[in-house]
CSV table of C-alpha atoms in Angstrom, one decimal:
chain,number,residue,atom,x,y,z
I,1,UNK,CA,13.0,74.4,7.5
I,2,UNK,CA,16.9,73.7,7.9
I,3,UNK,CA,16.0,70.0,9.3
I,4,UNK,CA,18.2,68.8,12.3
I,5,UNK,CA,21.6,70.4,12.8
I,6,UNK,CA,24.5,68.8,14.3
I,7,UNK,CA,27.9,69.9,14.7
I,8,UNK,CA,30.5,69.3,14.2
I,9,UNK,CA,30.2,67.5,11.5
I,10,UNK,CA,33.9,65.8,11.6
I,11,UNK,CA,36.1,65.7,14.9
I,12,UNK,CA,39.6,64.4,15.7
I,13,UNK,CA,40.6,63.8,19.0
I,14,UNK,CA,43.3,62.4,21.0
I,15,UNK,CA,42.5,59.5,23.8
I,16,UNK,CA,41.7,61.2,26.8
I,17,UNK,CA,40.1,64.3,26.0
I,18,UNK,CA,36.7,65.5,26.4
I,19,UNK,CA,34.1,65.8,23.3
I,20,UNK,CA,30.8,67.7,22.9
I,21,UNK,CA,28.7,67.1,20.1
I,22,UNK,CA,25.8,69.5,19.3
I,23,UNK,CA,22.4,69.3,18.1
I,24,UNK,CA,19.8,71.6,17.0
I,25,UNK,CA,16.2,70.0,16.5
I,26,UNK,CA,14.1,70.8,14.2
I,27,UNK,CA,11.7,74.0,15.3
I,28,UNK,CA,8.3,72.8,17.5
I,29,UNK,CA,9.6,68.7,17.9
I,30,UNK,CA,9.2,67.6,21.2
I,31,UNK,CA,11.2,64.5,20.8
I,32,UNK,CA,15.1,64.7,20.2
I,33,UNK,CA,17.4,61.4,19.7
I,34,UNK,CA,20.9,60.8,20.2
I,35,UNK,CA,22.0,57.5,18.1
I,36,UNK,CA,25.6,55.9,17.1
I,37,UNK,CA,26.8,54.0,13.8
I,38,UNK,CA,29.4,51.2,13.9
I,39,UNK,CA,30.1,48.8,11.5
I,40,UNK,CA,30.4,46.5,14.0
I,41,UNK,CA,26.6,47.4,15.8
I,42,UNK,CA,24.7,49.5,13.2
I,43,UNK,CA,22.8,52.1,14.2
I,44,UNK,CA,22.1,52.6,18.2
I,45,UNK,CA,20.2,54.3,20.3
I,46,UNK,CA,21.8,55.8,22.9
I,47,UNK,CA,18.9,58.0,24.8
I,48,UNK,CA,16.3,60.3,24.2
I,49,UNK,CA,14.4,63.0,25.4
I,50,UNK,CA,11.0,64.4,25.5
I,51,UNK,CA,10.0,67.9,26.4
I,52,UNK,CA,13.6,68.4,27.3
I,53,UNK,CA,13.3,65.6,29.8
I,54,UNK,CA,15.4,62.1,29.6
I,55,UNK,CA,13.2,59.3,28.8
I,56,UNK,CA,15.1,56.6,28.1
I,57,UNK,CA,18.8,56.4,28.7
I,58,UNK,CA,19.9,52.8,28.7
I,59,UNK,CA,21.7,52.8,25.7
I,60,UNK,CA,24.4,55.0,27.2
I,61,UNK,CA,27.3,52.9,27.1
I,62,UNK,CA,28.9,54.2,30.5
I,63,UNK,CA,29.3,56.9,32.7
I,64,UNK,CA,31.9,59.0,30.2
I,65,UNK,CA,28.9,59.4,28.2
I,66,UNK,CA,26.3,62.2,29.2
I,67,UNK,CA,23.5,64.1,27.3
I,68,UNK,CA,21.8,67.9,28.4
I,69,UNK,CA,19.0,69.5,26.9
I,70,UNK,CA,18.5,72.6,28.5
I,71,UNK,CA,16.2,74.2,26.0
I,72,UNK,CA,13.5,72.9,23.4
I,73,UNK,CA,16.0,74.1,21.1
I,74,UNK,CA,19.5,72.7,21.6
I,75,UNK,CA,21.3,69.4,23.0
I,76,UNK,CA,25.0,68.4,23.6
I,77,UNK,CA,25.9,64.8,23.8
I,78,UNK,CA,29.6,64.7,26.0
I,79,UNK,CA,32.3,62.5,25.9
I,80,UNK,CA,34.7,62.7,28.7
I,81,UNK,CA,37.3,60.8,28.7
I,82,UNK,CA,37.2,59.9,24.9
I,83,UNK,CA,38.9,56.6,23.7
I,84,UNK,CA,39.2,55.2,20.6
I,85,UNK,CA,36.3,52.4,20.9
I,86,UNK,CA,33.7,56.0,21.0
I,87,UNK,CA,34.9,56.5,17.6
I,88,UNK,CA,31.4,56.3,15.6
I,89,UNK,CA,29.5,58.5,13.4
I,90,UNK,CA,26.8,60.2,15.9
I,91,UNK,CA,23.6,61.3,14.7
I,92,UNK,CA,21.0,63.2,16.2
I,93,UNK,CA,17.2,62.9,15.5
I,94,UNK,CA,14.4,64.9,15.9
I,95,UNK,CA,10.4,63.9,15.7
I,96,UNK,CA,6.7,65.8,17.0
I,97,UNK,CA,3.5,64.5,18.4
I,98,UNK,CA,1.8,67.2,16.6
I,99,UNK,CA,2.4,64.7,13.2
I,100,UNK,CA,0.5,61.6,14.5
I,101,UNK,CA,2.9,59.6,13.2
I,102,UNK,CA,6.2,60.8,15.0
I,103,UNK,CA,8.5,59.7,12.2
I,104,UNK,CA,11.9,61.3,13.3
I,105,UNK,CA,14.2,63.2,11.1
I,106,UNK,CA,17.8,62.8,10.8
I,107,UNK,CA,20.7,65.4,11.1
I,108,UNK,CA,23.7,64.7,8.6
I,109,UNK,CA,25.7,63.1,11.6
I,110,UNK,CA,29.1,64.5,13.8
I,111,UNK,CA,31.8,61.9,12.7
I,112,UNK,CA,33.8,61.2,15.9
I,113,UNK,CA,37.7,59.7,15.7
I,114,UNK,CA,39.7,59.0,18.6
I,115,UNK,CA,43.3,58.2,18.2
Z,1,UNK,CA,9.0,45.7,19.6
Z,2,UNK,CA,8.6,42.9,17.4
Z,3,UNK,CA,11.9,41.9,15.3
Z,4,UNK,CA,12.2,41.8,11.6
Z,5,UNK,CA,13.9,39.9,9.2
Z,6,UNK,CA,15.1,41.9,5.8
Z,7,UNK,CA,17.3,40.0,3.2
Z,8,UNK,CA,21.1,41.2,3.4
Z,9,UNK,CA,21.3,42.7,-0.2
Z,10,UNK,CA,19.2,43.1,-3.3
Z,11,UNK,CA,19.6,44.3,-6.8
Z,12,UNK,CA,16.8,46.2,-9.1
Z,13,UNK,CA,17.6,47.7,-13.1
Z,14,UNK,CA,16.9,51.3,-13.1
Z,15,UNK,CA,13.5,52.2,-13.7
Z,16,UNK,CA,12.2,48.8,-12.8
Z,17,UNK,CA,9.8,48.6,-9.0
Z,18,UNK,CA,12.1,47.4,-6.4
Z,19,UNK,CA,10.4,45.3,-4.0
Z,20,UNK,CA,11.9,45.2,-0.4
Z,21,UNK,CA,10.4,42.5,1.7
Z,22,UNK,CA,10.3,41.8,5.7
Z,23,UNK,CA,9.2,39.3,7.9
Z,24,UNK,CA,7.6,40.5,11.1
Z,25,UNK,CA,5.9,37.2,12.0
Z,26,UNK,CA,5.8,38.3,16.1
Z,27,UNK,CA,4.2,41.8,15.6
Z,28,UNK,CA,1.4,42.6,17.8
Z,29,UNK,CA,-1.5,44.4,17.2
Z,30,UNK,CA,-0.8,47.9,18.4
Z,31,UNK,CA,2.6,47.9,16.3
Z,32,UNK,CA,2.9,49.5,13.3
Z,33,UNK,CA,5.5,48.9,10.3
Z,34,UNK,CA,7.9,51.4,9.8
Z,35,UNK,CA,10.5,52.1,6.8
Z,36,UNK,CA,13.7,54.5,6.6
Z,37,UNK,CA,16.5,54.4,4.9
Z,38,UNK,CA,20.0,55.6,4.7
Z,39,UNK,CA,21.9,56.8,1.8
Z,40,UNK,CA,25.8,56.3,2.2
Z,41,UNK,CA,26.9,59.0,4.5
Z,42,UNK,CA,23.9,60.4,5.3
Z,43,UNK,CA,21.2,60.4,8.3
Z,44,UNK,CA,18.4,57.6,7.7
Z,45,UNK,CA,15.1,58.9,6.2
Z,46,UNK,CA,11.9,58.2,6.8
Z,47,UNK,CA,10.0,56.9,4.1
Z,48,UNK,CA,6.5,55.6,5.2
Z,49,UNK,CA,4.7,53.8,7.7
Z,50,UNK,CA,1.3,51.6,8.2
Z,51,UNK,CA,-1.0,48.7,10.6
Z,52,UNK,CA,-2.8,47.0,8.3
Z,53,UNK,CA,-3.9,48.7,5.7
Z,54,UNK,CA,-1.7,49.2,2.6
Z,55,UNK,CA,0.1,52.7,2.7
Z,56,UNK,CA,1.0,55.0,-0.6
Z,57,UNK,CA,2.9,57.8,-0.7
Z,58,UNK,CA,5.2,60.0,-2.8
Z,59,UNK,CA,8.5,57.9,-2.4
Z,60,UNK,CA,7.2,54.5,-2.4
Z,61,UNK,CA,4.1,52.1,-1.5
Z,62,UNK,CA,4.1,49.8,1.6
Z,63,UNK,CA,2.3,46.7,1.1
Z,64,UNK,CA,1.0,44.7,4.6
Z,65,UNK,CA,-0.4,41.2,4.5
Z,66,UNK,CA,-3.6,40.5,6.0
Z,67,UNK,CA,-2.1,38.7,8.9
Z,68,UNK,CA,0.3,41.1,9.4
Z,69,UNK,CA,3.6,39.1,9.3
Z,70,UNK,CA,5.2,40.2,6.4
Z,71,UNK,CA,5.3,43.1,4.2
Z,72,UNK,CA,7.1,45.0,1.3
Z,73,UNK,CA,8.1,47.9,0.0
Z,74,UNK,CA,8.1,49.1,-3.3
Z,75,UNK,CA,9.7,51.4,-5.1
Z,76,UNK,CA,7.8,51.9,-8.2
Z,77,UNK,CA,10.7,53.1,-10.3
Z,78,UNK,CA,13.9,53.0,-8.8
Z,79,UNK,CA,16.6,55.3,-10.0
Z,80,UNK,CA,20.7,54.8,-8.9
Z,81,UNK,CA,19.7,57.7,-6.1
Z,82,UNK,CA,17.2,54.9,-4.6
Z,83,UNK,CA,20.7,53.1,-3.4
Z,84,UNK,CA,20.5,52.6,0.0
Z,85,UNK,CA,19.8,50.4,2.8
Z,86,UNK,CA,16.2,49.8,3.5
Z,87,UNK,CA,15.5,49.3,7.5
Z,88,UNK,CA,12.0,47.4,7.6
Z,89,UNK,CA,10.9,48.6,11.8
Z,90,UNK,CA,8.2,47.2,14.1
Z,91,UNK,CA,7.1,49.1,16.9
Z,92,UNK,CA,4.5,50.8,19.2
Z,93,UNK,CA,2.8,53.4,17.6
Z,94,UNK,CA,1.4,55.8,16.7
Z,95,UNK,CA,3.7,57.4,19.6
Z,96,UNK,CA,7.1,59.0,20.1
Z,97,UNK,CA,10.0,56.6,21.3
Z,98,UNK,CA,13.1,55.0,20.2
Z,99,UNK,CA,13.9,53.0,16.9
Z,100,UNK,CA,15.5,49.9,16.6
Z,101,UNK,CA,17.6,49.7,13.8
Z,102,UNK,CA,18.3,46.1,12.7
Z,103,UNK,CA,20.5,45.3,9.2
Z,104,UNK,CA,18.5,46.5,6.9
Z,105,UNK,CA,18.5,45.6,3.1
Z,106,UNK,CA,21.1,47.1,1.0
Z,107,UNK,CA,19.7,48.1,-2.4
Z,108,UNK,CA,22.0,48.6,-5.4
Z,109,UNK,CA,20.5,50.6,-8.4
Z,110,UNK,CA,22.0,49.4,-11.3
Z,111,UNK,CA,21.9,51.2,-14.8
């Protein structure tokens, strides 16, 4: 299997503009993850889904932020407007029920820079 | 979900067991322990997870008290790829939902 995919895996952008981040779970996981790394606050949850529907969202920071999955098989995570406080290292995370144990899985992480 | 207390940093020689411990002194009894860690510039990984009995598996050994509020984790023979930081993670299980990622313990390998 080719784990948890995520891309891209380094963007630059300018204040203002929008950002998508991408995510490919891992084949037959029900659960999929969106988190952010600071220094400042570690790692964060942000929301997450289950069966493509959002479960828990309240670690959105604000309105600019917004996540879609519109297949078992894909999510986007959207910035719009970007500034630089979003800049973070994002990671997506996948997990199944099937395990009994729904440990997730970690993609390698989109690193996200706003100047 | 219960919160944990991990010590900031730790040290262990190569090829000696590294013993990570946590305090988790408010966990209930439906919560499990959890373990991942995160290599510099990677995603975290999963390690290993248990209630109350003690857990082994191919990457390390997870020791629970027998009233639950601590435990530790132990490498048996740490290498310099073992350098990490160790999150130690109470919560509700065995089902899906979120992680809450505290500190963690940063492990340094040393030759």
């Amino acid at each position: 299997d080719a784990g948890v995919i995520q891309s891209p895996r380094h963007e630059v952008t300018e204040m203002g503009q929008e950002v998508t981040l991408r995510c490919k779970p891992i084949s037959g996981h029900d659960y999929l993850f969106w988190y952010r790394q600071t220094m400042m606050r570690g790692l964060e949850l942000l929301i997450y889904f289950n069966n493509n529907v959002p479960i828990d969202d309240s670690g959105m920071p604000e309105d600019r932020f917004s996540a879609k999955m519109p297949n078992a098989s894909f999510s986007t995570l959207k910035i719009q407007p970007s500034e630089p406080r979003d800049s973070a290292v994002y990671f997506c995370a996948s997990s199944s029920a099937r395990t009994g144990s729904y440990e997730q899985y970690f993609g390698p992480g989109t690193r996200l820079t706003v100047t | 979900d219960a919160k944990t207390t991990q010590p900031t940093s730790m040290d262990c020689a190569e090829g000696r067991a590294a013993n990570l411990p946590c305090n988790h002194s408010t966990i209930s009894g439906n919560e499990y322990v959890y373990w991942y860690r995160q290599i510099h510039s990677q995603g975290p990984q999963y390690i290993i997870h248990g209630l109350k009995n003690n857990e082994t598996n191919e990457m390390a050994s997870l020791i629970i008290t027998e009233d639950r509020k601590s435990s530790t984790l132990i490498l048996p023979h740490a290498t310099l790829r073992d350098t990490a930081v160790y999150y130690c993670i109470v919560r509700v299980g065995n089902q899906g939902g979120k992680l809450i990622f505290g500190q963690g313990t940063e492990l340094s390998v040393k030759p």
